Amino acid sequence: MTTILRGNIIHAPAFGALETIPRGFLVLEDGVLKGLYPVLPEKYRSCPAMDYGEALIMPSFADLHLHAPQYPMLGMGMDLPLLEWLDTYTFRTEARFADVDYARRVYRQLAWDLISSGTTRAAIFSSRHTDATLILMEELERAGVAGYVGKVNMDRNGGAAEEGTEESLSETLRWLENCRFDLVKPILTPRFTPSCTDELMAALGKLARERDLPVQSHLSENSGEVAWVGQLHPDCSRYWESYAKFGLWKDRTLMAHCVHSDAREQDAMAEAGVWAVHCAASNVNLCSGTAPVRELLDRGVRVALGSDISGGDQLAMNRVIVMSIRASKIKQIETGAPFLSVPEAYYLGSTAGHVYFGGGAGFQPGHKLHAIVADDSQMPAPARELTLAERFERTVYLMEKRHILAVYSEGVERLHSAGQPVL
Ligand code: GUN
Ligand code: FE
């Protein structure tokens, strides 16, 4: 079936690029984008159309790092650095997800909050609990959020959230057997090197190879953590080697943070095709630092953005994008590295993540539509008429849920202006 969307089309098809089509047309065939047109071709004139008027139609967001079982502690516990924060608040909060009813409640809310904030693809850490992880995947699928979810593996230094090595492996297999979802796929998730014994890491590396599974974890987030990894793996000269020696460092591995990754570690990422997931708000909240995003990009590392809920306090990816711009300005003050422009940061928070999952670069024909429709008419009245690029910038900075008229994920409308999920 052919459908037409009309509005002010804005997208970032390449890093740093911004294309605008005023009052343009998106033509969809069964949810797949066929073309973008400033004027609707004759042959489509009789097709059903959705006219969004002066609203902006932009690619939706992709959040490549967040912890679903930390959603209940969002906006709290910001008084400790990473390792103390994990021990004091985080592991305890995650331990609650042994309770499947609790998990259902929290994850239903999270899935709805994601889609209604315009996040349509995500790479998510669950807790160590298999049943709660399957519930999370179910709720995401129901809401229309696509991507990866990982049952967390952690068999040491995890307090109440920890599991035994054997249990960690057998539960991972049970989880994989029960992953039968269309939009949401499994990703192996060793929490980070200090949480996993060598035996567990080796078994996960083997599983990743045998079943060709993707991997996500944390890398060089905090200086205390980096020093700890050095003590646990004295044979590794850099943190990344503690993943590489177990076969977990490979094409499309997602590594969150990379705040303290030096040139050698960055080169190892570029060479292997490992992605850096930049989580600017979390890095400030947990006193980790500011990641060298420009340097990573210049060295050829693929970069995407993550909210890192709940080290990060903002689920809405436009706020994460803005935070990454702010962090890059601090970095410029410190090192002279040019800060991220709005189109660059938007690319990292939308297109980069979509491309990671095999989606299109911006509104690229041949891919299922992932888009939001934003109404900026209630934002402060401007002193003069704004260009579409200016309206785009202001929308990235100011957009709240109430401005989002519609969200399309995998070519299907999942949210419309009545503010209800389309289930
Ligand atoms: N490193 C290991 N676990 C975590 C976590 O839950 N959050 C963050 N930010 N870093 C981690
Ligand atoms: Fe994290």
Coordinates of C-alpha atoms and ligand atoms in Angstrom, one line a residue:
M1 CA 0.0 0.0 0.0
T2 CA 1.3 3.5 -0.9
T3 CA 1.0 6.3 1.7
I4 CA 2.2 9.8 1.5
L5 CA 3.4 12.1 4.4
R6 CA 3.6 15.8 3.9
G7 CA 5.5 18.4 6.0
N8 CA 8.8 20.2 6.4
I9 CA 11.3 17.4 5.8
I10 CA 14.7 17.7 7.6
H11 CA 17.3 15.0 7.8
A12 CA 21.0 14.4 8.3
P13 CA 22.0 11.9 5.5
A14 CA 25.8 12.3 6.3
F15 CA 27.8 13.4 9.2
G16 CA 27.6 17.2 9.3
A17 CA 25.1 17.5 6.5
L18 CA 21.5 18.8 6.8
E19 CA 19.0 18.6 4.0
T20 CA 15.7 20.3 4.1
I21 CA 12.6 20.1 1.8
P22 CA 10.0 22.7 2.7
R23 CA 6.5 21.3 2.6
G24 CA 7.8 18.2 0.9
F25 CA 6.5 14.7 0.4
L26 CA 7.6 11.3 1.7
V27 CA 6.3 8.4 -0.3
L28 CA 6.0 5.0 1.5
E29 CA 5.2 1.6 0.1
D30 CA 4.2 -0.7 2.9
G31 CA 6.2 1.4 5.4
V32 CA 9.3 1.4 3.2
L33 CA 10.5 4.8 2.0
K34 CA 10.3 5.0 -1.8
G35 CA 11.2 8.7 -2.3
L36 CA 11.4 12.3 -1.1
Y37 CA 9.9 14.9 -3.3
P38 CA 9.5 18.7 -3.2
V39 CA 6.6 18.3 -5.6
L40 CA 4.4 15.1 -5.5
P41 CA 4.8 13.1 -8.8
E42 CA 1.6 12.8 -10.7
K43 CA 1.3 9.0 -10.2
Y44 CA 0.9 9.4 -6.4
R45 CA -1.8 12.1 -6.5
S46 CA -4.6 9.8 -5.7
C47 CA -2.8 7.9 -2.8
P48 CA -3.9 8.5 0.8
A49 CA -1.9 11.3 2.4
M50 CA -1.2 12.6 5.9
D51 CA -0.6 16.3 5.8
Y52 CA 1.3 17.5 8.8
G53 CA 1.1 21.1 7.7
E54 CA 4.0 23.3 9.0
A55 CA 5.3 20.5 11.3
L56 CA 8.8 19.2 11.0
I57 CA 9.3 15.6 9.8
M58 CA 12.7 14.3 11.0
P59 CA 14.4 11.0 11.5
S60 CA 13.6 9.4 14.9
F61 CA 16.3 8.8 17.5
A62 CA 18.5 5.8 18.3
D63 CA 19.7 5.3 21.8
L64 CA 22.7 2.9 21.7
H65 CA 23.2 2.6 25.5
L66 CA 20.8 2.5 28.4
H67 CA 20.1 0.3 31.4
A68 CA 16.4 -0.6 31.6
P69 CA 16.5 -1.8 35.2
Q70 CA 17.9 1.5 36.3
Y71 CA 14.8 3.4 35.2
P72 CA 13.3 3.4 38.7
M73 CA 16.4 5.4 40.0
L74 CA 16.2 8.0 37.2
G75 CA 17.3 11.4 38.4
M76 CA 18.6 10.1 41.7
G77 CA 21.9 9.0 43.3
M78 CA 24.0 11.6 41.5
D79 CA 26.3 12.1 44.5
L80 CA 28.9 9.3 43.9
P81 CA 31.4 8.4 41.2
L82 CA 30.9 5.3 39.1
L83 CA 32.2 2.4 41.2
E84 CA 30.7 3.7 44.5
W85 CA 27.5 4.5 42.6
L86 CA 27.3 0.9 41.3
D87 CA 27.8 -0.6 44.8
T88 CA 25.6 1.8 46.7
Y89 CA 22.6 2.3 44.4
T90 CA 22.7 0.5 41.1
F91 CA 23.2 -3.2 41.9
R92 CA 20.5 -3.0 44.6
T93 CA 18.0 -1.4 42.2
E94 CA 18.7 -4.0 39.5
A95 CA 18.3 -6.9 42.0
R96 CA 14.6 -6.0 42.3
F97 CA 14.0 -7.4 38.8
A98 CA 13.9 -10.9 40.1
D99 CA 10.2 -9.9 40.6
V100 CA 8.5 -10.4 37.2
D101 CA 5.5 -8.3 38.0
Y102 CA 7.6 -5.4 39.0
A103 CA 9.6 -5.8 35.8
R104 CA 6.4 -5.8 33.7
R105 CA 5.3 -2.5 35.3
V106 CA 8.7 -0.7 35.0
Y107 CA 9.4 -2.0 31.5
R108 CA 5.9 -1.2 30.1
Q109 CA 6.4 2.4 31.3
L110 CA 10.0 2.6 29.9
A111 CA 8.9 1.2 26.5
W112 CA 6.1 3.7 26.2
D113 CA 8.4 6.6 27.4
L114 CA 11.0 5.6 24.7
I115 CA 8.5 5.6 21.8
S116 CA 6.7 8.7 22.9
S117 CA 10.1 10.6 23.2
G118 CA 10.9 9.6 19.6
T119 CA 13.4 6.8 20.2
T120 CA 12.6 4.0 17.8
R121 CA 15.8 2.0 18.0
A122 CA 17.9 1.1 21.0
A123 CA 20.6 -1.1 22.4
I124 CA 19.7 -1.9 26.0
F125 CA 21.2 -3.6 29.0
S126 CA 18.7 -5.5 31.1
S127 CA 19.6 -7.0 34.5
R128 CA 21.0 -10.5 35.0
H129 CA 17.4 -11.9 35.2
T130 CA 16.3 -14.0 32.2
D131 CA 12.6 -13.7 32.8
A132 CA 12.6 -10.0 33.3
T133 CA 14.8 -9.6 30.2
L134 CA 12.3 -11.5 28.1
I135 CA 9.5 -9.2 29.5
L136 CA 11.6 -6.2 28.6
M137 CA 11.9 -7.5 25.0
E138 CA 8.2 -8.2 24.9
E139 CA 7.2 -4.7 26.1
L140 CA 9.6 -3.0 23.6
E141 CA 8.2 -5.1 20.7
R142 CA 4.7 -4.1 21.8
A143 CA 5.5 -0.4 21.8
G144 CA 7.4 -0.6 18.5
V145 CA 10.9 0.0 19.8
A146 CA 13.4 -2.0 17.6
G147 CA 17.0 -3.0 18.4
Y148 CA 19.0 -5.1 20.8
V149 CA 18.5 -6.2 24.4
G150 CA 21.1 -8.0 26.5
K151 CA 20.7 -10.2 29.6
V152 CA 23.5 -8.8 31.7
N153 CA 26.3 -11.3 32.7
M154 CA 28.1 -10.6 35.9
D155 CA 29.6 -13.2 38.1
R156 CA 31.9 -11.2 40.4
N157 CA 32.0 -7.8 42.3
G158 CA 28.2 -7.4 41.8
G159 CA 26.8 -7.6 45.3
A160 CA 23.1 -8.3 45.2
A161 CA 23.0 -8.2 41.4
E162 CA 25.6 -11.0 41.0
E163 CA 25.1 -14.6 39.7
G164 CA 27.3 -17.7 39.7
T165 CA 29.4 -18.5 36.6
E166 CA 27.5 -21.6 35.7
E167 CA 24.2 -19.9 36.3
S168 CA 25.2 -17.0 34.2
L169 CA 26.0 -19.2 31.2
S170 CA 23.0 -21.6 31.5
E171 CA 20.6 -18.6 32.0
T172 CA 22.1 -16.9 28.9
L173 CA 21.4 -20.1 26.9
R174 CA 17.8 -20.2 28.2
W175 CA 17.3 -16.6 27.4
L176 CA 18.6 -17.0 23.8
E177 CA 16.3 -20.0 23.3
N178 CA 13.3 -17.9 24.3
C179 CA 14.2 -14.8 22.2
R180 CA 11.5 -15.0 19.6
F181 CA 10.8 -11.4 18.6
D182 CA 10.6 -9.5 15.3
L183 CA 11.9 -6.1 16.2
V184 CA 14.1 -6.9 19.3
K185 CA 17.1 -9.2 19.0
P186 CA 19.6 -10.5 21.6
I187 CA 23.1 -9.0 22.2
L188 CA 25.6 -10.6 24.5
T189 CA 26.2 -8.3 27.5
P190 CA 29.2 -8.9 29.8
R191 CA 28.6 -5.9 32.1
F192 CA 32.2 -4.7 32.1
T193 CA 35.5 -6.4 32.8
P194 CA 35.5 -6.1 36.6
S195 CA 32.1 -7.9 36.8
C196 CA 33.1 -11.0 34.8
T197 CA 35.6 -13.7 35.6
D198 CA 37.9 -14.9 32.8
E199 CA 36.0 -18.1 32.6
L200 CA 32.7 -16.3 31.9
M201 CA 34.3 -13.9 29.4
A202 CA 35.9 -16.8 27.5
A203 CA 32.5 -18.6 27.4
L204 CA 30.7 -15.5 26.1
G205 CA 33.4 -14.9 23.5
K206 CA 32.9 -18.5 22.3
L207 CA 29.2 -18.0 22.2
A208 CA 29.5 -14.8 20.2
R209 CA 31.6 -16.6 17.7
E210 CA 29.6 -19.8 17.4
R211 CA 26.2 -18.0 17.1
D212 CA 27.5 -14.8 15.4
L213 CA 26.0 -12.7 18.2
P214 CA 26.8 -9.0 18.7
V215 CA 28.4 -7.8 21.9
Q216 CA 27.9 -4.7 24.1
S217 CA 29.8 -3.5 27.2
H218 CA 31.6 -0.6 28.9
L219 CA 35.0 0.7 28.2
S220 CA 37.4 3.2 29.8
E221 CA 34.6 5.2 31.5
N222 CA 36.3 6.2 34.8
S223 CA 39.9 6.5 35.9
G224 CA 39.3 4.2 39.0
E225 CA 37.7 1.6 36.8
V226 CA 40.6 1.7 34.3
A227 CA 43.1 1.3 37.1
W228 CA 41.1 -1.7 38.5
V229 CA 41.0 -3.4 35.1
G230 CA 44.8 -3.0 34.9
Q231 CA 45.1 -4.8 38.3
L232 CA 42.7 -7.6 37.2
H233 CA 44.5 -8.1 33.8
P234 CA 48.2 -7.2 34.3
D235 CA 48.9 -8.8 30.9
C236 CA 46.8 -6.1 29.2
S237 CA 48.4 -2.7 28.5
R238 CA 45.0 -1.2 27.6
Y239 CA 41.5 -1.8 28.9
W240 CA 40.3 -2.9 25.4
E241 CA 42.6 -5.9 25.4
S242 CA 40.7 -7.4 28.3
Y243 CA 37.8 -7.9 25.9
A244 CA 39.9 -8.7 22.8
K245 CA 41.7 -11.6 24.5
F246 CA 38.3 -13.4 24.9
G247 CA 37.0 -12.7 21.4
L248 CA 34.6 -10.0 22.5
W249 CA 36.3 -7.2 20.5
K250 CA 34.9 -7.4 17.0
D251 CA 33.0 -5.7 14.2
R252 CA 29.9 -4.0 15.6
T253 CA 30.8 -4.5 19.3
L254 CA 29.3 -1.5 21.1
M255 CA 31.5 0.0 23.8
A256 CA 29.9 2.7 26.0
H257 CA 31.8 5.8 27.1
C258 CA 35.5 5.6 26.0
V259 CA 36.2 8.7 28.0
H260 CA 39.7 7.7 28.8
S261 CA 40.5 5.8 25.6
D262 CA 44.0 6.9 24.4
A263 CA 45.1 7.0 20.8
R264 CA 46.1 3.3 20.8
E265 CA 42.8 2.2 22.2
Q266 CA 40.9 4.4 19.7
D267 CA 43.0 2.9 16.8
A268 CA 42.1 -0.6 18.0
M269 CA 38.4 0.4 17.9
A270 CA 38.7 1.8 14.3
E271 CA 40.6 -1.3 13.2
A272 CA 38.2 -3.8 14.6
G273 CA 35.0 -1.9 13.7
V274 CA 34.1 -1.5 17.4
W275 CA 31.6 1.4 18.0
A276 CA 32.0 4.0 20.7
V277 CA 28.7 5.0 22.4
H278 CA 29.1 8.5 23.8
C279 CA 27.0 9.2 26.9
A280 CA 27.8 12.8 27.7
A281 CA 25.2 13.4 30.5
S282 CA 26.3 10.2 32.4
N283 CA 29.9 11.1 32.1
V284 CA 29.3 14.4 33.8
N285 CA 26.8 13.0 36.4
L286 CA 29.2 10.3 37.5
C287 CA 32.3 12.6 37.4
S288 CA 33.8 10.4 34.7
G289 CA 35.0 13.2 32.4
T290 CA 34.3 14.3 28.8
A291 CA 34.9 11.8 26.0
P292 CA 37.2 12.8 23.1
V293 CA 34.4 12.5 20.5
R294 CA 36.1 14.6 17.8
E295 CA 39.3 12.7 18.2
L296 CA 37.4 9.3 18.0
L297 CA 35.7 10.5 14.8
D298 CA 38.9 11.8 13.3
R299 CA 40.6 8.4 13.9
G300 CA 37.8 6.7 12.0
V301 CA 35.9 5.2 15.0
R302 CA 32.1 4.9 14.5
V303 CA 30.3 6.9 17.2
A304 CA 26.7 6.9 18.3
L305 CA 25.0 8.4 21.3
G306 CA 23.4 6.8 24.4
S307 CA 21.3 8.2 27.2
D308 CA 22.9 5.7 29.7
I309 CA 19.9 5.7 31.9
S310 CA 20.3 6.1 34.9
G311 CA 23.9 7.3 35.0
G312 CA 22.4 9.7 32.5
D313 CA 19.3 11.5 33.7
Q314 CA 17.6 12.3 30.3
L315 CA 15.8 9.6 28.3
A316 CA 14.8 12.0 25.5
M317 CA 17.5 11.8 22.9
N318 CA 17.2 15.4 21.8
R319 CA 18.4 16.3 25.3
V320 CA 21.2 13.8 25.0
I321 CA 22.2 15.4 21.7
V322 CA 22.2 18.8 23.3
M323 CA 24.3 17.5 26.2
S324 CA 26.8 16.0 23.8
I325 CA 27.1 19.5 22.1
R326 CA 27.7 21.1 25.5
A327 CA 30.3 18.4 26.5
S328 CA 32.1 19.0 23.2
K329 CA 32.3 22.7 24.0
I330 CA 34.0 21.9 27.3
K331 CA 36.4 19.6 25.4
Q332 CA 37.1 22.4 23.0
I333 CA 38.0 24.7 25.8
E334 CA 40.3 22.1 27.2
T335 CA 41.9 20.7 24.0
G336 CA 41.0 23.0 21.1
A337 CA 39.1 20.1 19.3
P338 CA 36.2 21.7 17.4
F339 CA 32.8 21.3 19.2
L340 CA 30.0 19.3 17.6
S341 CA 27.5 21.3 15.4
V342 CA 23.8 20.7 15.8
P343 CA 23.6 18.6 12.5
E344 CA 26.7 16.6 13.5
A345 CA 25.3 15.8 17.0
Y346 CA 21.9 15.0 15.5
Y347 CA 23.5 12.7 13.1
L348 CA 25.2 10.8 16.0
G349 CA 21.9 10.6 17.9
S350 CA 19.8 9.5 15.0
T351 CA 21.4 8.4 11.7
A352 CA 24.5 6.8 13.2
G353 CA 22.4 4.5 15.4
H354 CA 20.0 3.6 12.6
V355 CA 22.9 2.8 10.3
Y356 CA 24.3 0.6 13.1
F357 CA 21.1 -1.5 12.9
G358 CA 21.2 -1.6 9.1
G359 CA 18.8 1.3 8.6
G360 CA 19.0 4.2 6.2
A361 CA 21.2 7.2 6.4
G362 CA 18.7 9.9 7.1
F363 CA 15.6 9.4 4.9
Q364 CA 17.2 7.0 2.6
P365 CA 14.9 5.3 0.1
G366 CA 14.7 1.5 0.4
H367 CA 14.5 1.5 4.2
K368 CA 11.5 1.3 6.6
L369 CA 10.6 4.7 7.9
H370 CA 11.9 5.8 11.3
A371 CA 10.6 9.3 11.9
I372 CA 9.1 11.8 14.2
V373 CA 6.8 14.6 13.4
A374 CA 7.4 17.7 15.6
D375 CA 5.1 20.7 16.0
D376 CA 7.1 23.8 17.0
S377 CA 4.2 26.2 16.7
Q378 CA 3.8 26.6 20.5
M379 CA 7.5 27.3 21.1
P380 CA 8.4 31.0 21.9
A381 CA 7.3 33.3 19.0
P382 CA 10.4 34.2 17.0
A383 CA 11.3 37.8 16.3
R384 CA 11.3 37.1 12.5
E385 CA 10.5 34.2 10.2
L386 CA 12.9 31.3 10.8
T387 CA 14.6 29.2 8.3
L388 CA 14.0 25.4 8.4
A389 CA 17.5 24.9 9.7
E390 CA 16.9 27.4 12.5
R391 CA 13.6 25.7 13.4
F392 CA 15.4 22.4 13.4
E393 CA 18.1 23.7 15.8
R394 CA 15.4 25.1 18.2
T395 CA 13.4 21.9 18.0
V396 CA 16.5 19.8 18.9
Y397 CA 17.1 22.1 21.9
L398 CA 13.6 22.6 23.1
M399 CA 11.5 19.6 22.1
E400 CA 9.4 17.9 24.7
K401 CA 7.0 15.0 24.4
R402 CA 4.0 17.4 23.9
H403 CA 5.6 18.7 20.7
I404 CA 5.7 15.3 19.1
L405 CA 2.7 14.7 16.9
A406 CA 3.6 11.3 15.5
V407 CA 6.3 8.6 15.7
Y408 CA 7.0 6.1 12.9
S409 CA 9.0 3.0 13.7
E410 CA 9.8 0.3 11.2
G411 CA 7.4 2.0 8.8
V412 CA 4.4 1.9 11.2
E413 CA 2.9 4.8 13.0
R414 CA 3.3 4.0 16.7
L415 CA 2.2 7.2 18.3
H416 CA -0.1 9.9 17.0
S417 CA -1.1 13.3 18.3
A418 CA -3.8 12.1 20.7
G419 CA -0.8 11.0 22.8
Q420 CA -1.7 7.3 22.8
P421 CA 0.4 4.4 21.8
V422 CA -0.8 2.6 18.7
L423 CA -0.7 -1.0 19.8
Ligands
GUN1 N1 29.9 0.1 34.2 C1 29.4 -1.0 34.7 N2 28.1 -1.0 34.9 C2 27.7 0.2 34.6 C3 26.4 0.9 34.7 O1 25.4 0.3 35.1 N3 26.4 2.2 34.3 C4 27.6 2.9 33.9 N4 27.5 4.1 33.5 N5 28.7 2.3 33.8 C5 28.8 1.0 34.2
FE2 FE 26.2 2.1 31.1

